[in-house]
Coordinates of N, CA and C and ligand atoms in Angstrom, one line a residue:
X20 N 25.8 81.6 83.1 CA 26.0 81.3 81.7 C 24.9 80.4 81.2
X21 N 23.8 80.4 79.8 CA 23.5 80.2 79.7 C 23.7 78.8 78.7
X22 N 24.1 77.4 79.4 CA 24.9 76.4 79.0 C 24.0 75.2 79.5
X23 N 23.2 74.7 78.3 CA 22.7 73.0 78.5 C 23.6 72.1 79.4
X24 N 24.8 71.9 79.0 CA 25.0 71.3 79.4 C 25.9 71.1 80.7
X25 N 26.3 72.3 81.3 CA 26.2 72.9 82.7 C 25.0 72.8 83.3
X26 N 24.0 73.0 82.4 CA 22.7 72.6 84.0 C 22.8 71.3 84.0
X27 N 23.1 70.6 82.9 CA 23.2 69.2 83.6 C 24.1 68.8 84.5
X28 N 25.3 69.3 84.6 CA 26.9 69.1 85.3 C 25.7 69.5 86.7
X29 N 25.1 71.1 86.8 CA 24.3 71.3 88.2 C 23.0 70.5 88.3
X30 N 22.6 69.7 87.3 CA 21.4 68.8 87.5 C 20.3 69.8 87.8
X31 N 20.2 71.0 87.0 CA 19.3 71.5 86.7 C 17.9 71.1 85.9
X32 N 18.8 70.6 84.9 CA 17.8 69.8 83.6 C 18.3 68.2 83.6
X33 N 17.1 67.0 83.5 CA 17.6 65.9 83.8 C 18.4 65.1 82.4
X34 N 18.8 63.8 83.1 CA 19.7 63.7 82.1 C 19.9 62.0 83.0
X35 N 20.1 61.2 81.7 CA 20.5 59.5 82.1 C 21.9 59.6 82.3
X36 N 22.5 60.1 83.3 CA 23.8 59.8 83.8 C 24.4 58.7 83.7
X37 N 25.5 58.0 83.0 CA 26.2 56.9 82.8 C 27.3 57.0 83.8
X38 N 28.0 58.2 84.0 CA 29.2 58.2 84.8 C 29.5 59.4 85.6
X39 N 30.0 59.5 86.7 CA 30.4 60.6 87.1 C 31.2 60.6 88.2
X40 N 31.8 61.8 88.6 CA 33.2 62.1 89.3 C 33.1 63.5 89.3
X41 N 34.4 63.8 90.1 CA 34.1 65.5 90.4 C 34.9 65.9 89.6
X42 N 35.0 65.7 88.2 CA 35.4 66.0 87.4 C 35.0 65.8 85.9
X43 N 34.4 64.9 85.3 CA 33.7 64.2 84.6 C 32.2 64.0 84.4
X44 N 31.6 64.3 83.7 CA 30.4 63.3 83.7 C 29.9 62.7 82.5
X45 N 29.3 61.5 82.3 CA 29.2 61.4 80.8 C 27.1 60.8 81.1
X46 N 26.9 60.7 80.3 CA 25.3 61.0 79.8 C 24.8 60.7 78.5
X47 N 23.4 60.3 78.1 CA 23.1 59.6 77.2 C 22.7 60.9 76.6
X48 N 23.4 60.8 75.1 CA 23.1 61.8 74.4 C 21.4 61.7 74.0
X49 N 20.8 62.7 74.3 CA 19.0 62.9 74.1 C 18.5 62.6 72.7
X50 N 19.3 62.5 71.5 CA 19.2 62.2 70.5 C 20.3 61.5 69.6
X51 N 20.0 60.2 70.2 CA 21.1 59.0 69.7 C 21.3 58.9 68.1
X52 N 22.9 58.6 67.8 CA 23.4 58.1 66.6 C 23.4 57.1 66.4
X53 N 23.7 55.9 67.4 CA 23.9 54.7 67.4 C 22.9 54.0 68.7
X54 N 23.0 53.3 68.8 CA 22.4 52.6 69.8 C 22.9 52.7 71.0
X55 N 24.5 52.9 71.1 CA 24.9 53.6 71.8 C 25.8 55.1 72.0
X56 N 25.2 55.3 72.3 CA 25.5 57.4 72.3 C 25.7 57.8 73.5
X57 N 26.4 57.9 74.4 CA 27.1 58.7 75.0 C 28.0 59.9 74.8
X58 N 27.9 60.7 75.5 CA 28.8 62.3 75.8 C 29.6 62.5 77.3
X59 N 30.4 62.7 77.1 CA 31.4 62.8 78.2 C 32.3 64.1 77.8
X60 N 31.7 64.6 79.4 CA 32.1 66.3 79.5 C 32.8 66.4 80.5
X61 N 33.8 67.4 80.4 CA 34.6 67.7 81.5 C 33.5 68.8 82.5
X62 N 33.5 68.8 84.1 CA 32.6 69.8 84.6 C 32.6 71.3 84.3
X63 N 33.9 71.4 84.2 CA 34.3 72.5 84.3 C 33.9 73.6 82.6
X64 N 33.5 74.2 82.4 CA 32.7 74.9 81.0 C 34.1 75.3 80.1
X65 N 34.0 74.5 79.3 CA 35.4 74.8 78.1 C 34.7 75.1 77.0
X66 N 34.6 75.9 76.0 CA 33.8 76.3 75.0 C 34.0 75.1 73.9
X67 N 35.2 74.6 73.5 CA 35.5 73.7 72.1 C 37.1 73.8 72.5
X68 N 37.6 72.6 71.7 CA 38.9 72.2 72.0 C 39.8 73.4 71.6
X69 N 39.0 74.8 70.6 CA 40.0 75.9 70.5 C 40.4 76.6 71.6
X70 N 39.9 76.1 73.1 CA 40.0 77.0 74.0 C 40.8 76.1 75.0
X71 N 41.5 75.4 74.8 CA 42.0 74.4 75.4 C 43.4 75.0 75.8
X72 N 44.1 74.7 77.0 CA 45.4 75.1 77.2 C 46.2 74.0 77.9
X73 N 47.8 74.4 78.2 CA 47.8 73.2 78.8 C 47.3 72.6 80.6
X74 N 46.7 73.7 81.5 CA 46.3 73.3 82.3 C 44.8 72.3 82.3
X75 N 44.3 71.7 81.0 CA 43.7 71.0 80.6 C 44.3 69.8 80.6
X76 N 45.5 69.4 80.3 CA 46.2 68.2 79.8 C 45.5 67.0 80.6
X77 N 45.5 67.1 81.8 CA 45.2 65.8 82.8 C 43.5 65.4 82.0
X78 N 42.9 67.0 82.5 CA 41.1 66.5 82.0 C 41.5 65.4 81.2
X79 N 41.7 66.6 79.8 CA 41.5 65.9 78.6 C 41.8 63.9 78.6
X80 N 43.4 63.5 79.1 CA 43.3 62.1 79.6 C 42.2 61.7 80.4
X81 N 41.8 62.2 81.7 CA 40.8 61.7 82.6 C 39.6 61.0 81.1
X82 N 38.9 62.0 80.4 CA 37.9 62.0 79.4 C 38.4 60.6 78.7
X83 N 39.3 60.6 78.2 CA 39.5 59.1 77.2 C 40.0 58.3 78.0
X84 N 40.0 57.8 79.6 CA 40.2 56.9 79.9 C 38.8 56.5 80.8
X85 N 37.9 57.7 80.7 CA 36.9 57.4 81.4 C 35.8 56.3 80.0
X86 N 36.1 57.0 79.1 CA 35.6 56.7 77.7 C 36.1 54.9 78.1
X87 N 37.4 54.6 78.2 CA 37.7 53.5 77.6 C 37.1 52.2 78.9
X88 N 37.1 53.1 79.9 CA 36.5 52.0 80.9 C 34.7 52.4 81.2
X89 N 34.1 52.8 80.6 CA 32.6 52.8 79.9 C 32.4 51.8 79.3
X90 N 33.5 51.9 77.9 CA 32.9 50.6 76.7 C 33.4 49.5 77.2
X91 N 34.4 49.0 78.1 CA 34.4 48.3 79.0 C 32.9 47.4 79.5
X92 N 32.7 48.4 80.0 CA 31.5 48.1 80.9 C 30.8 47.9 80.2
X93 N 30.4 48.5 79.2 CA 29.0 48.2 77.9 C 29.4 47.0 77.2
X94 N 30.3 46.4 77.2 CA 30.8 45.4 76.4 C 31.0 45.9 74.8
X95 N 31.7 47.0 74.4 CA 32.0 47.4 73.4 C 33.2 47.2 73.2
X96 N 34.1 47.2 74.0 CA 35.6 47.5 74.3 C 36.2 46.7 72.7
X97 N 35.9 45.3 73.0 CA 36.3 44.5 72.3 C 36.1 44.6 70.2
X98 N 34.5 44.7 70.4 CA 34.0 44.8 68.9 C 34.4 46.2 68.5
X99 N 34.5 47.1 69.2 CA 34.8 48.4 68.2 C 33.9 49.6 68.9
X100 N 34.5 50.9 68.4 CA 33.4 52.3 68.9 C 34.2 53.2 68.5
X101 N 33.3 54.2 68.5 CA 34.0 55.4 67.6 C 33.5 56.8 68.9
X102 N 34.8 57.4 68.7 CA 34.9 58.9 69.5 C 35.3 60.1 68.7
X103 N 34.3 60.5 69.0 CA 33.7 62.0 68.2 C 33.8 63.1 69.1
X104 N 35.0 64.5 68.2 CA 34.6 65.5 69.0 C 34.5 66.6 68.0
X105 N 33.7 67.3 67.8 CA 32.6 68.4 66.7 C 33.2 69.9 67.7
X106 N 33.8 70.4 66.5 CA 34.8 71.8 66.9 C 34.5 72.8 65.8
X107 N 33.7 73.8 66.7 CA 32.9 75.4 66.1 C 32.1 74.4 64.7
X108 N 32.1 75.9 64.1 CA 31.1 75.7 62.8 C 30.8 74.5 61.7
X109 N 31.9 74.6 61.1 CA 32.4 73.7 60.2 C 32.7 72.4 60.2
X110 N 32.9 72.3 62.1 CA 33.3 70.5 62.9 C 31.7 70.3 63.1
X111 N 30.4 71.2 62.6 CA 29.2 70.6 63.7 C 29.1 70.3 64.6
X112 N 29.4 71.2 65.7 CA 29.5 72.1 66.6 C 28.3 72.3 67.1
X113 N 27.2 71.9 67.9 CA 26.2 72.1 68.2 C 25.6 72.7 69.7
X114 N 26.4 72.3 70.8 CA 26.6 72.7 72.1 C 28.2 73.5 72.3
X115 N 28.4 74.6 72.8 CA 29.6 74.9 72.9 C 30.2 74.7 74.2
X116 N 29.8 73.9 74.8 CA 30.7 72.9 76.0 C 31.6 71.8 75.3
X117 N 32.4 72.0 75.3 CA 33.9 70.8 74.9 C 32.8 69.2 75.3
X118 N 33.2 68.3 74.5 CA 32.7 66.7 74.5 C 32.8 66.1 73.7
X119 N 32.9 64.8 74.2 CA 33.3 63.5 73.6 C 32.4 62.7 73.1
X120 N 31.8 62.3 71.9 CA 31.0 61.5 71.5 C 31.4 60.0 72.0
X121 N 30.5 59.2 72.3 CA 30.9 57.7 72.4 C 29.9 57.1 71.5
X122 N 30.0 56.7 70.5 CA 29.2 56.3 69.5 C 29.4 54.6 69.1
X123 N 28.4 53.4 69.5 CA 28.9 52.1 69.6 C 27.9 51.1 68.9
X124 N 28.0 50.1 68.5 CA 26.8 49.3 69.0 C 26.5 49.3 66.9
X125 N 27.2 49.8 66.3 CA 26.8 49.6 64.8 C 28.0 50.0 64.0
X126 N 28.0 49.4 63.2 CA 29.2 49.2 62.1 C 29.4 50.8 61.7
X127 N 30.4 51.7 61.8 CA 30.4 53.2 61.4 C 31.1 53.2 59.5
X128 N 31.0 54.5 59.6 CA 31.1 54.3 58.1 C 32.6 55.7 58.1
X129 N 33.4 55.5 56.8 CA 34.6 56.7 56.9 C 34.2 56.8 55.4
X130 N 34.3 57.9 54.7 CA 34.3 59.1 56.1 C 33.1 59.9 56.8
X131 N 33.4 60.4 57.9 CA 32.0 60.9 58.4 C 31.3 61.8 57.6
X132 N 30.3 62.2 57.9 CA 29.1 63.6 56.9 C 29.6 64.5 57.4
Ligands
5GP224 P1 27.6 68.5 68.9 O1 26.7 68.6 67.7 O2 27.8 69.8 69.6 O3 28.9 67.7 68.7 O4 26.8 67.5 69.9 C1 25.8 68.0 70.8 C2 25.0 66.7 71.2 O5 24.3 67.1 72.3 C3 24.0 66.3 70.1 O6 24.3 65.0 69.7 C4 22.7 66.5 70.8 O7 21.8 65.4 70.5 C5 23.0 66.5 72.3 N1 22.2 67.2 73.1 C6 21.7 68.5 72.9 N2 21.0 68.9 73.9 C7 20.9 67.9 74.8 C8 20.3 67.8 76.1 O8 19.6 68.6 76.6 N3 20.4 66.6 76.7 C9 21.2 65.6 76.2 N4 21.3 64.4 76.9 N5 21.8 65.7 75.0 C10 21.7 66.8 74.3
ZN225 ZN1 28.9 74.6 79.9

């Protein structure tokens, strides 16, 4: 399948790895919003959260607790961050691998573009 961000899960194409597990990986998005931009993917190739069932349930937790002990570590935890996830067309939708925006490090604005 022809999926960016599966060659990164196989380290096909490189990529600033922040985190990983045999289940997870999160990575500096190649074209930052904020100062800090991170993406955190499940390995396994899920198209968008419309494809989601419930033998997902655990991932999907693993993803936002992996998220919460990241901004931890980046020292965001405290001041604030925002988690973004862009679903098909209309969400801006850009990669169709399922992912978590970690967006930090600057005052966000509501509502989003
Ligand atoms: P979406 O628009 O689907 O929610 O987000 C896709 C994100 O993936 C975008 O923020 C984009 O900058 C990022 N992205 C696209 N291709 C690559 C890549 O090859 N490497 C990395 N690290 N990020 C990518
Ligand atoms: Zn994929």
């Amino acid at each position: 399948m022809d999926c960016i961000f599966c060659k990164i899960v196989k380290k096909e194409i490189p990529a600033e790895i922040i985190y990983e597990d045999d289940k997870v990986i999160a990575f500096k998005d190649i074209n930052p919003a904020a100062p800090i931009h991170i993406l955190f993917i499940p390995k396994e190739h899920i198209d968008s959260v419309n494809f989601l069932d419930e033998v997902h349930i655990d991932l999907i937790g693993e993803l936002f607790l992996k998220i919460k002990e990241v901004a931890k570590k980046l020292n965001i935890a405290n001041k604030g961050y925002r988690i973004v996830n862009n679903c098909g067309e209309l969400g801006g939708q850009t990669v169709n691998h399922l992912h978590l925006h970690l967006l930090g490090e600057r005052q966000m604005q509501w509502p989003p573009g």
